[in-house]
Coordinates of C-alpha atoms and ligand atoms in Angstrom, one line a residue:
Chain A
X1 CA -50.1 -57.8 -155.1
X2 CA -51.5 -60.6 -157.4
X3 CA -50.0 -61.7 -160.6
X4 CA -51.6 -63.1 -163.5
X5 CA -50.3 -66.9 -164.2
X6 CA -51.4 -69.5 -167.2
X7 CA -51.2 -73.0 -166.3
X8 CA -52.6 -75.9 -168.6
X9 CA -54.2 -78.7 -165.6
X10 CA -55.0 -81.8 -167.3
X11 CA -55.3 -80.1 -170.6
X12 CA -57.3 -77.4 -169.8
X13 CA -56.0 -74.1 -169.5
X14 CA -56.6 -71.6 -166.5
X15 CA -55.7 -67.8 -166.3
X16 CA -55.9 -66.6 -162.9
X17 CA -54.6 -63.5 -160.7
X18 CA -52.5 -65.2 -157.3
X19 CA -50.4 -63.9 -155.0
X20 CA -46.7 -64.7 -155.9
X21 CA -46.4 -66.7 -152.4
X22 CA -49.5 -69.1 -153.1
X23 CA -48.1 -72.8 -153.5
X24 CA -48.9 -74.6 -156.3
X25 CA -50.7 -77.1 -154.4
X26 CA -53.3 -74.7 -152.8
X27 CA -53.6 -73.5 -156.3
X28 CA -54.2 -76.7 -157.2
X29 CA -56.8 -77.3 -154.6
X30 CA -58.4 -74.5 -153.8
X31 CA -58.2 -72.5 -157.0
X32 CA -59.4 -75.4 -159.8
X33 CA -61.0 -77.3 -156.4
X34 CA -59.1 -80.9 -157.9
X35 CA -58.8 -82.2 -154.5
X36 CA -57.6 -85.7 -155.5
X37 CA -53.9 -83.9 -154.8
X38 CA -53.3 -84.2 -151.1
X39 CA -51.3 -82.3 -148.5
X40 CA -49.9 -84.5 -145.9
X41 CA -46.9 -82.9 -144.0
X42 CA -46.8 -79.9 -146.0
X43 CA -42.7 -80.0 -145.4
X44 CA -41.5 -81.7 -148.9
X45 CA -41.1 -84.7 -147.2
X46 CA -44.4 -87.0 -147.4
X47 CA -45.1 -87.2 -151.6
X48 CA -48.7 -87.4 -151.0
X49 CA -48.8 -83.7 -153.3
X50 CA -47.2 -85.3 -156.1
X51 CA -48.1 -83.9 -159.5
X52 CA -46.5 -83.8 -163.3
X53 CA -45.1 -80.6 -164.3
X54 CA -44.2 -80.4 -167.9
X55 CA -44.3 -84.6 -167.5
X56 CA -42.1 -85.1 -164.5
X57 CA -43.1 -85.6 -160.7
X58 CA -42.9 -82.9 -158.8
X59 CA -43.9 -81.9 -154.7
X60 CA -46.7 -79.6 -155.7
X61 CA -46.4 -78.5 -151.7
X62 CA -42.4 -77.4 -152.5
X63 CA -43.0 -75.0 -155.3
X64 CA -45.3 -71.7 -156.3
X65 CA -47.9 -71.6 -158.4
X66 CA -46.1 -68.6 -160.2
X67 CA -42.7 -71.1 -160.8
X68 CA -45.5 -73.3 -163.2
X69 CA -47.0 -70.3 -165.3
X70 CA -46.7 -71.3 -168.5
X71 CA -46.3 -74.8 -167.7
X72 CA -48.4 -78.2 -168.0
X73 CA -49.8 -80.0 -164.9
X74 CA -51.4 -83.1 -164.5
X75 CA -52.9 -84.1 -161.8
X76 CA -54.4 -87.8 -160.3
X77 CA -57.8 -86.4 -161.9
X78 CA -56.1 -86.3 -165.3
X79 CA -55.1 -89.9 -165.2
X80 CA -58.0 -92.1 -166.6
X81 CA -59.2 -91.4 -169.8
X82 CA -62.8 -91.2 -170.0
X83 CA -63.9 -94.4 -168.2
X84 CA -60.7 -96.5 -168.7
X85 CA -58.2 -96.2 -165.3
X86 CA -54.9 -95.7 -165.8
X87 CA -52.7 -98.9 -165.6
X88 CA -51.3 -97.6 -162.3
X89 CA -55.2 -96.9 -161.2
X90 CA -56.0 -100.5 -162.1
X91 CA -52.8 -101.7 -160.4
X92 CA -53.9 -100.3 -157.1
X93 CA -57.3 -101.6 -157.1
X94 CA -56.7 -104.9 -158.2
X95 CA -53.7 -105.4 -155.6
X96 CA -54.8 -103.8 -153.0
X97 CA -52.4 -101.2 -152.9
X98 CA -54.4 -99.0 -150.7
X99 CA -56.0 -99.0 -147.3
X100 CA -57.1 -95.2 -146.5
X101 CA -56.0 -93.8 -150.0
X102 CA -54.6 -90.6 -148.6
X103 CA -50.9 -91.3 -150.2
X104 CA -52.1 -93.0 -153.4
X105 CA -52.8 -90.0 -155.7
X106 CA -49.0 -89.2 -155.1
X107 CA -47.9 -92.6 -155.1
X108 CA -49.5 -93.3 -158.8
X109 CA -48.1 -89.9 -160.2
X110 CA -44.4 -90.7 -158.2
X111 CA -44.8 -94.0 -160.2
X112 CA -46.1 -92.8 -163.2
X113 CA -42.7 -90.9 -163.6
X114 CA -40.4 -94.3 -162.4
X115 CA -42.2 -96.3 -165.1
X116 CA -41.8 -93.6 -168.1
X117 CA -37.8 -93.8 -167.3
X118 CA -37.7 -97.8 -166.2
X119 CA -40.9 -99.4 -167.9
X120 CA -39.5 -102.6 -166.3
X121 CA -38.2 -102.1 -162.6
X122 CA -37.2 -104.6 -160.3
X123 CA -39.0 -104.6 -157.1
X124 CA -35.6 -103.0 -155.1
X125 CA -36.1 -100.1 -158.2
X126 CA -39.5 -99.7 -157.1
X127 CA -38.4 -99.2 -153.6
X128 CA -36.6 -97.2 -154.1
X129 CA -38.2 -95.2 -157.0
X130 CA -40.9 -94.9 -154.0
X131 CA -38.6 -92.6 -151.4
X132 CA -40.2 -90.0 -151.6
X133 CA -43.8 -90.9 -150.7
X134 CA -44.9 -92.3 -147.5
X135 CA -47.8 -94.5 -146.6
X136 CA -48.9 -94.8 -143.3
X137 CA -51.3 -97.8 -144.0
X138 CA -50.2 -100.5 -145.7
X139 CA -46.9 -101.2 -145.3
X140 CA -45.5 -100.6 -148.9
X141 CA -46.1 -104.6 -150.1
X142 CA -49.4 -104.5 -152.2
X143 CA -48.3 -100.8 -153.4
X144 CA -45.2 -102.7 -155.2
X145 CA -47.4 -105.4 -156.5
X146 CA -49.6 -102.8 -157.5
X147 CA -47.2 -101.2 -159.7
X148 CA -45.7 -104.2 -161.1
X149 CA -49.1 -104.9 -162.1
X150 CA -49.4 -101.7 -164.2
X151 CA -45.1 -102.0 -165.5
X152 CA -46.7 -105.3 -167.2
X153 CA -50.0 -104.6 -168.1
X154 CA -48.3 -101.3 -170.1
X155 CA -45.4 -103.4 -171.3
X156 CA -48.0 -105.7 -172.7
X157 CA -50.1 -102.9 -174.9
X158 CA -46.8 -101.2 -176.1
Chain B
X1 CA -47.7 -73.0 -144.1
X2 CA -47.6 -70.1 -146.7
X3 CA -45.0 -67.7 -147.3
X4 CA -44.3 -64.1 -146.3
X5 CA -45.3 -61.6 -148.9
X6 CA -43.4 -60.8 -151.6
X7 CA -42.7 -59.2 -155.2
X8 CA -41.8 -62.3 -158.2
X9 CA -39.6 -61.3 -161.0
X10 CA -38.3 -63.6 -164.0
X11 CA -36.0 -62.3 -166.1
X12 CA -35.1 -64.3 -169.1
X13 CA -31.3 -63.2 -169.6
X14 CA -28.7 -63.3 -167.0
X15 CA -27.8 -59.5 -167.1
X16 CA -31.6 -58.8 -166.1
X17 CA -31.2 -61.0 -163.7
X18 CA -28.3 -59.1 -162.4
X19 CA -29.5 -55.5 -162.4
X20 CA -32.5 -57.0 -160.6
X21 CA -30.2 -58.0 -157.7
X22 CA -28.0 -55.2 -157.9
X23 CA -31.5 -53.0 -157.2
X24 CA -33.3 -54.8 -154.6
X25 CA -30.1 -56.2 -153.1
X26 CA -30.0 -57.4 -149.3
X27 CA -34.0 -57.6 -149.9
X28 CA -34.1 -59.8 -153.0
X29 CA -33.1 -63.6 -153.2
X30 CA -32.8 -65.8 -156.0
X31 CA -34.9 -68.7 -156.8
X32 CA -33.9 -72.1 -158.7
X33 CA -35.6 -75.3 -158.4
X34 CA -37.0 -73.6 -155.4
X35 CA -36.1 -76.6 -153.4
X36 CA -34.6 -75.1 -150.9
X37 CA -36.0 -72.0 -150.9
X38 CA -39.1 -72.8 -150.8
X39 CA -39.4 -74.7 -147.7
X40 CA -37.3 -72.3 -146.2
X41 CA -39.9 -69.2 -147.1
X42 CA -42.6 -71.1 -145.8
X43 CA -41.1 -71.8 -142.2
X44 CA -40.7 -67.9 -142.5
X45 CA -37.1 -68.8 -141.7
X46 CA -36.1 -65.6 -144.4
X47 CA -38.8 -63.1 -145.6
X48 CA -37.4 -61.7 -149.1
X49 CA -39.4 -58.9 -150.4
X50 CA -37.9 -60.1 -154.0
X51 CA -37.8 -63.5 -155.4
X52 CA -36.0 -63.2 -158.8
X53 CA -36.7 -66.8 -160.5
X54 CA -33.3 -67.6 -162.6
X55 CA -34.8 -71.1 -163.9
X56 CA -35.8 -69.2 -167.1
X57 CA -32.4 -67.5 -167.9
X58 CA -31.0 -69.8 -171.1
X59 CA -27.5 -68.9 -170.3
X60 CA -27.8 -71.0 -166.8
X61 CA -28.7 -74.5 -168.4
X62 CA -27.6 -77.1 -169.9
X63 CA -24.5 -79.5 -169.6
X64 CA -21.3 -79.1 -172.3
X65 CA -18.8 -81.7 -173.2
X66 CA -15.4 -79.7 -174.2
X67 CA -12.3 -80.5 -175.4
X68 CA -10.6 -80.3 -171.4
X69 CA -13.9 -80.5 -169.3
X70 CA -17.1 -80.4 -169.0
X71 CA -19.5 -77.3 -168.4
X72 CA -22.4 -77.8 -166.0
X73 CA -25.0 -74.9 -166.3
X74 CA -26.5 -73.7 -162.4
X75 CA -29.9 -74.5 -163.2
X76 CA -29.0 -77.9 -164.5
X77 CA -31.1 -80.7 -162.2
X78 CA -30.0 -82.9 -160.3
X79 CA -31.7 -85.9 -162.8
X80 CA -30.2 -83.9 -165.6
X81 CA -26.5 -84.6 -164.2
X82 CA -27.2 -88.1 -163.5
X83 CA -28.3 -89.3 -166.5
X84 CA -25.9 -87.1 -168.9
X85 CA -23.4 -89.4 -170.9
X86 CA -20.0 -87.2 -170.9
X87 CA -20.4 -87.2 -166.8
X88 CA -20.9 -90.8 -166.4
X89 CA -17.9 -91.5 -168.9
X90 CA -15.8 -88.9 -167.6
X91 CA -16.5 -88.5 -163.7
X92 CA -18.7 -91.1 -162.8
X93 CA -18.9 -89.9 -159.3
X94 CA -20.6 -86.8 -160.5
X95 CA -23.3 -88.9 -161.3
X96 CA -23.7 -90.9 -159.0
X97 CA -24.0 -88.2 -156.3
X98 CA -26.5 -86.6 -158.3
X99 CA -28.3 -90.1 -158.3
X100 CA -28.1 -90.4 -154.8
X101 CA -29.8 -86.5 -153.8
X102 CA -33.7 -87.0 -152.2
X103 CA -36.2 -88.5 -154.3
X104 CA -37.1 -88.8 -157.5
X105 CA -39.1 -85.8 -157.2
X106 CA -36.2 -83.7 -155.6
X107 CA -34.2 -84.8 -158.5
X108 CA -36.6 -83.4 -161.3
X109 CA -36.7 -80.0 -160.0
X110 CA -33.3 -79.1 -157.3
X111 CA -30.5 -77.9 -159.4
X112 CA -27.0 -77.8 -158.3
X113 CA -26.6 -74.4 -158.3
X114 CA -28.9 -74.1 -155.6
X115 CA -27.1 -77.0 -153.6
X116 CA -24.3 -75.4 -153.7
X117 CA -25.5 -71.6 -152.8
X118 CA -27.3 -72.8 -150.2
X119 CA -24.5 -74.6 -149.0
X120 CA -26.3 -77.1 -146.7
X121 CA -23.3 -79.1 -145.0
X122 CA -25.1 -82.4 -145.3
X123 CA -25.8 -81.8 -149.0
X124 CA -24.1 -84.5 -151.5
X125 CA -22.6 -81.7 -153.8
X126 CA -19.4 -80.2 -151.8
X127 CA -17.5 -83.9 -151.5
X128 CA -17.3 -84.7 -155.6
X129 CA -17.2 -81.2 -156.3
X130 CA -14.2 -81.0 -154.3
X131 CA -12.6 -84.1 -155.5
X132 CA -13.4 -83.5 -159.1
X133 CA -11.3 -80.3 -158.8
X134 CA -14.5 -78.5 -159.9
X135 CA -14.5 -74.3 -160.7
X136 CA -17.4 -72.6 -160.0
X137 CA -18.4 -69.5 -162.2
X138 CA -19.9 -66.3 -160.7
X139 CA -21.4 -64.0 -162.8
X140 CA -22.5 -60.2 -160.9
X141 CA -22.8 -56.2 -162.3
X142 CA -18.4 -56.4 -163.2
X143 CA -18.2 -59.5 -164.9
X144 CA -17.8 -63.6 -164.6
X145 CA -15.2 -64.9 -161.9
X146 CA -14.1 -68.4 -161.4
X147 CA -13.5 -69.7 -157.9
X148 CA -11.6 -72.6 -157.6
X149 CA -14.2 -74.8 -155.4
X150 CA -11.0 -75.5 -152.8
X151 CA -12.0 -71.5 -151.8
X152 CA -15.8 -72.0 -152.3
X153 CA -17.4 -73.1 -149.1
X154 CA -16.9 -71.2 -146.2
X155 CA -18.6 -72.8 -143.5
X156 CA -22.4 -73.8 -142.4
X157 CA -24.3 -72.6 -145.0
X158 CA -21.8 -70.1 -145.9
X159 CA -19.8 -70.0 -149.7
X160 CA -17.9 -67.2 -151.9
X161 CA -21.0 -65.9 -153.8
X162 CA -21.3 -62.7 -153.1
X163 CA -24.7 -60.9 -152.1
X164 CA -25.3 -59.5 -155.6
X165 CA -23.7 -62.4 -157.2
X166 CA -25.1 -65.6 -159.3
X167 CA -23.3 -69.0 -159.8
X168 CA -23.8 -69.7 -164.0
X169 CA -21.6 -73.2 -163.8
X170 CA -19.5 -75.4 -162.4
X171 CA -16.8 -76.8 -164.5
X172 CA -15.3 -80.4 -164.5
X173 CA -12.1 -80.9 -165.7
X174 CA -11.5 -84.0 -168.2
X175 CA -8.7 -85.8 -166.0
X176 CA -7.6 -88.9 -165.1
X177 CA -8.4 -88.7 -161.2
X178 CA -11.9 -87.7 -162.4
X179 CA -12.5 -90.8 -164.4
X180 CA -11.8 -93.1 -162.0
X181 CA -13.9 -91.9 -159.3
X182 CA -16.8 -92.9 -157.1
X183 CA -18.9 -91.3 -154.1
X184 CA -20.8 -93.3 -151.6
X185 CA -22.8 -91.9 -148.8
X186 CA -24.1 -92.8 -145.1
X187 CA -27.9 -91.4 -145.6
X188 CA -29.8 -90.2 -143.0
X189 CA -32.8 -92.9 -143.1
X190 CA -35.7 -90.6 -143.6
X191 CA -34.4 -87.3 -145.2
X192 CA -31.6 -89.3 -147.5
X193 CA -29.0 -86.1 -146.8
X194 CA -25.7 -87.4 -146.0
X195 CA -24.4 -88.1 -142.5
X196 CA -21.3 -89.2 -144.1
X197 CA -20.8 -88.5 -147.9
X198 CA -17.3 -89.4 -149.3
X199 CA -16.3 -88.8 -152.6
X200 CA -12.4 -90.5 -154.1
X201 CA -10.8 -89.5 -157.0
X202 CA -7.7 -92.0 -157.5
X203 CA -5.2 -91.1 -160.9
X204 CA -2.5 -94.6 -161.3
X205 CA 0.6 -94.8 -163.6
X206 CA 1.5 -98.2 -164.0
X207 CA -0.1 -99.5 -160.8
X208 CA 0.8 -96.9 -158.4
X209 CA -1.5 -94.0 -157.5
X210 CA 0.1 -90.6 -158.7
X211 CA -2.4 -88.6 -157.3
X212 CA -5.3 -88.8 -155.0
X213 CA -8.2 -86.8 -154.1
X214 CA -10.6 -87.3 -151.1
X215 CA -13.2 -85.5 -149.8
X216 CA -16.3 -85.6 -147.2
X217 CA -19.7 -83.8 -146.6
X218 CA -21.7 -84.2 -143.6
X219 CA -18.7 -84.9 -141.3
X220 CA -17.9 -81.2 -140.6
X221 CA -20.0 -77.7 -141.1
X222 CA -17.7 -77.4 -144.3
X223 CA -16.6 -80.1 -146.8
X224 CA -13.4 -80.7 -146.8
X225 CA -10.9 -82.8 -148.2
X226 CA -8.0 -84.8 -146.2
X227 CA -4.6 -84.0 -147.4
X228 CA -3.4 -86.8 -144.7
X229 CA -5.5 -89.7 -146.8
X230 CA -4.2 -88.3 -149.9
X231 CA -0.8 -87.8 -149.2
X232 CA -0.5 -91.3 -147.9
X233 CA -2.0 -92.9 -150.6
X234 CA 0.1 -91.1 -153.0
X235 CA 2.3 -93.4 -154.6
X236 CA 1.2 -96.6 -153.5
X237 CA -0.6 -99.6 -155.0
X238 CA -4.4 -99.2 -154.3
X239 CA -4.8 -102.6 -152.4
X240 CA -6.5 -103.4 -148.9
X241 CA -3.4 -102.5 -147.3
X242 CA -2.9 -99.1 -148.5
X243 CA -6.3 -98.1 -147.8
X244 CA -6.0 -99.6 -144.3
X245 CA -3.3 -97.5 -143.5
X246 CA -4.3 -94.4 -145.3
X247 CA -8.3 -94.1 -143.3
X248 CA -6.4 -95.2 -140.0
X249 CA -7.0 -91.8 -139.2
X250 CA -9.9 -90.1 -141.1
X251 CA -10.9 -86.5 -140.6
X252 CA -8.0 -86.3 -138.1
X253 CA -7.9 -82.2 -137.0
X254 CA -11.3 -81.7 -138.6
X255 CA -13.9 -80.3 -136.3
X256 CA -16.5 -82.8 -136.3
X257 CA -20.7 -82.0 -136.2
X258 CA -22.5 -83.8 -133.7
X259 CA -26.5 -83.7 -133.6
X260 CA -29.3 -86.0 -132.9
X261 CA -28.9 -88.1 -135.7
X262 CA -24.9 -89.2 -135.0
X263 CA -22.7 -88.0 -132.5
X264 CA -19.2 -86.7 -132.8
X265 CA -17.1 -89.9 -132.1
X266 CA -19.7 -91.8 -134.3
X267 CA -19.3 -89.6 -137.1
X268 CA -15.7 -89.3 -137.2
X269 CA -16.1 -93.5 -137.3
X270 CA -18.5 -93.8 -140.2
X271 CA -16.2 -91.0 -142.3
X272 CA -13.5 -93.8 -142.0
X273 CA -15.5 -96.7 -143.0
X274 CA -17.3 -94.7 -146.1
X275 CA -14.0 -93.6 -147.0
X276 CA -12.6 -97.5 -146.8
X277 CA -15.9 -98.3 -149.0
X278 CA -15.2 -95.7 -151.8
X279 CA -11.8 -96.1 -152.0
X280 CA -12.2 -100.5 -152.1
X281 CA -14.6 -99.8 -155.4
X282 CA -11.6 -98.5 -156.8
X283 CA -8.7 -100.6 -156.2
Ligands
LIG1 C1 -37.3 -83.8 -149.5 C2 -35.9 -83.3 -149.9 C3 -34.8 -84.1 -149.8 C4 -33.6 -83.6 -150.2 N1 -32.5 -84.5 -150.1 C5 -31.3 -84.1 -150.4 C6 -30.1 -85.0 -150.4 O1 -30.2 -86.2 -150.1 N2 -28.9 -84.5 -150.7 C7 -28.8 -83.2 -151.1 O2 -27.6 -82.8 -151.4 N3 -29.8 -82.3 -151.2 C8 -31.0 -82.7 -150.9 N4 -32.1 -81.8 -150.9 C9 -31.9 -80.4 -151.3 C10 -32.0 -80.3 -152.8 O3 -30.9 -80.9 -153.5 C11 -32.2 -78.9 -153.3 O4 -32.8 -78.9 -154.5 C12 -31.0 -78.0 -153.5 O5 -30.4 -78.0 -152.3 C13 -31.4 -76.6 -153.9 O6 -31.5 -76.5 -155.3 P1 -32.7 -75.5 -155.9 O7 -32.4 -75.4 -157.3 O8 -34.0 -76.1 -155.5 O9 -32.4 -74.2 -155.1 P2 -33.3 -73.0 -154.5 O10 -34.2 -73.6 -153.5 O11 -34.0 -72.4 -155.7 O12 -32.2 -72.1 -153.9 C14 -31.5 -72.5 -152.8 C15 -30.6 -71.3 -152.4 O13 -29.6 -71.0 -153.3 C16 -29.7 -69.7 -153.8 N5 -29.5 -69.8 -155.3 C17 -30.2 -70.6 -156.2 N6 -29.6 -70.6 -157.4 C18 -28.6 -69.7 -157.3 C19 -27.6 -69.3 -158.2 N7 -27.6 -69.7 -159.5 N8 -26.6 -68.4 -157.8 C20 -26.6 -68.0 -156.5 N9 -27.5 -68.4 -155.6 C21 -28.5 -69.3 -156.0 C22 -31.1 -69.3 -153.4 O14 -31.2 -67.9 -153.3 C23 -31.3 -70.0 -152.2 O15 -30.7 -69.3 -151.1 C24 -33.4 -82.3 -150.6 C25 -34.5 -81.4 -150.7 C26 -35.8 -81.9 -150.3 C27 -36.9 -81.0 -150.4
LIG2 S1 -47.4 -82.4 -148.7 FE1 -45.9 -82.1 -150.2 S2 -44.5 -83.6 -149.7 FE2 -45.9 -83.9 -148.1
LIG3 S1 -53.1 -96.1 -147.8 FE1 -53.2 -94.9 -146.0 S2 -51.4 -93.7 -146.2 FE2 -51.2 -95.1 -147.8

């Protein structure tokens, strides 16, 4: 039986009947059609689902969409505002910080969280901020760089 | 992977959430962060008909400093623990184990009362819990209970919670084993559970130890601590020595796991050295 849930995605807020098992990510996807989330292994393990909910980072593959009623998502599409990237958007586009792209919404979002708690890692707090997301491409380097690019590009506007 | 069906409930106080499980009972199960849960549910390795979410029942959160301890609430997270003030002060390891679980994603959304109903033997939770001396409170339709955690776990994926039953907190008790404690962990490279997880508590009086508390997860299908370690470090001076002596013989009687990721004979190794590691960042 479907249940009627409320969830604000970048903002805007959606009222929709789901079935209690549907997983916030497919709600996500398929529902509001914001593909720029990705499912990679689908088993918690791979990051590449990452979302905010209620402003922390969150496996949107590892929760229901009924768990987020009421709640605030934002999603890789809510990043940029207007035509300005995100820091973390410019970061990884100016170093290089992707090959394919399939992990970097989750990557940004993951890092998007580390930053907000440490504005100023140290590249072995990046690394490690970054467990939780794979990348099967590039080999981790240039996503670092990327987001020390964005830790001092936002430490310089604060 | 989705889910099998089932019917969501929420209840916003604990004694809703309490009639709900005493009515659906053996067909109902209760959902925290939904960390564990959820994967579970979506390998279909448990079908539910209920899910009754507790993260919205007040009662259940939040961390209290007291007088003699400190309360932690069962849908605390695990981020919550390890950046509250009154656990780093007073039992540091409780912290750092909490720092230590998954990811920062993991973090934001697992609590501990899930860890430790689910009872997952690899799980960083059962070794400091253990060592701090921690009580767990259990709430169901007669009333709260306190389990001492010494009688909590009962084997692979097994605890003291009964089936119409719901952990409200763990409390900490203020002491001075607790405050000079640390936990270290051998992680499993890709999944970051523990292979080894060691948590010491160490109490001294004028440079000798007067009591000692040490404990392991992922060693064994339950946590456990070692009474041999203790009792040998009991009344010594915590120096290379001591602790020599004390982990010759780590997890000595214990019935040791063995898998894919570390054999017995490996384990049983590791527990020793982890335990020399903790127990050297205290002396
Ligand atoms: C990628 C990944 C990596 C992880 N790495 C680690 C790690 O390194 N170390 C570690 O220790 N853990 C790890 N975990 C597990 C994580 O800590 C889980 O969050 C935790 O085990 C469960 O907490 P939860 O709130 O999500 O529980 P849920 O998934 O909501 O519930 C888990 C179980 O407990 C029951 N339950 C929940 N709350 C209560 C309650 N109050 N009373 C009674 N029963 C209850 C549920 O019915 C269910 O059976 C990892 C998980 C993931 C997905
Ligand atoms: S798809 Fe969610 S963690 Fe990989
Ligand atoms: S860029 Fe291809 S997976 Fe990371």
């Amino acid at each position: 039986m479907k249940v009627p849930v409320s969830i604000t995605v970048n903002g805007k807020q959606y009222d929709k009947m789901v079935e209690p098992r549907m997983l916030l990510v497919y709600f996500i996807r398929e529902e509001l059609a914001l593909t720029g989330t990705h499912i990679g292994c689908d088993t918690s393990s791979c990051g590449a689902c990452t979302v905010h909910l209620d402003g922390k980072a969150l496996k949107s593959c590892s929760m229901l969409a009924v768990q987020a009623s009421g709640k605030s998502v934002t999603t890789i599409e809510g990043m940029a505002s207007g035509e300005n990237l995100h820091p973390l958007q410019e970061g990884f586009h100016m170093e290089h910080g992707l090959q394919c792209g399939f992990c970097t919404p989750g990557m940004i979002m993951c890092a998007a969280d580390m930053l907000k708690n440490n504005p100023n890692p140290t590249e072995e707090e990046i690394r490690h901020g970054l467990e939780g997301n794979f990348c099967r491409c590039t080999g981790y380097h240039n996503i670092v760089k990327s987001i020390q690019y964005a830790a001092n590009k936002m430490q310089e506007s604060a | 992977m989705v889910p099998s069906k089932f019917a969501y409930h929420k209840p916003t106080t604990l004694k809703e959430a309490i009639d709900l499980l005493s009515t659906h009972g053996d067909d109902s199960k209760i959902l925290s962060g939904g960390h564990s849960l959820v994967p579970v549910l979506k390998l279909r390795l448990n079908d539910p008909e209920h899910i009754i979410d507790v993260s919205g029942v007040a009662s259940m959160g939040g961390i209290k400093d007291n007088e003699k301890s400190i309360t932690i609430g069962a849908n605390s997270t695990h981020a919550e623990i390890a950046n509250n003030a009154a656990l780093k002060e007073h039992a540091p390891m409780i912290a750092i184990a909490a720092s230590m679980i998954g990811d920062i994603q993991v973090r934001n959304f697992g609590t501990i009362g899930g860890s430790i109903a689910h009872a997952d033997p690899a799980a960083d939770w059962p070794a400091v819990l253990l060592a701090a001396d921690a009580n767990v409170v259990i709430s169901g339709a007669n009333g709260n209970r306190t389990v001492d955690i010494d009688q909590f776990f009962k084997g692979l994926f097994m605890t003291a919670v009964g089936e119409e039953e719901i952990i409200t907190a763990i409390s900490i008790p203020k002491s001075a084993f607790n405050k000079n404690s640390t936990y270290v962990k051998f992680a499993q490279p890709a999944s970051r559970f523990a292979l080894v997880g060691c948590a010491v508590a160490v109490a001294n009086a004028d440079g000798y130890v007067t009591e000692a508390r040490v404990a392991f997860n992922g060693v064994s299908a339950t946590p456990f601590r070692d009474g041999n370690v203790e009792k040998s470090l009991k009344g010594s001076v915590l120096n290379g020595d001591a602790i020599a002596t004390a982990t010759a013989s780590v997890a000595d009687g214990v019935s040791i796991m063995s898998d894919h990721f570390a054999a017995e004979n490996y384990r049983k190794h590791m527990a020793g050295v982890y335990a020399r590691k903790a127990l050297s960042a205290l002396a």
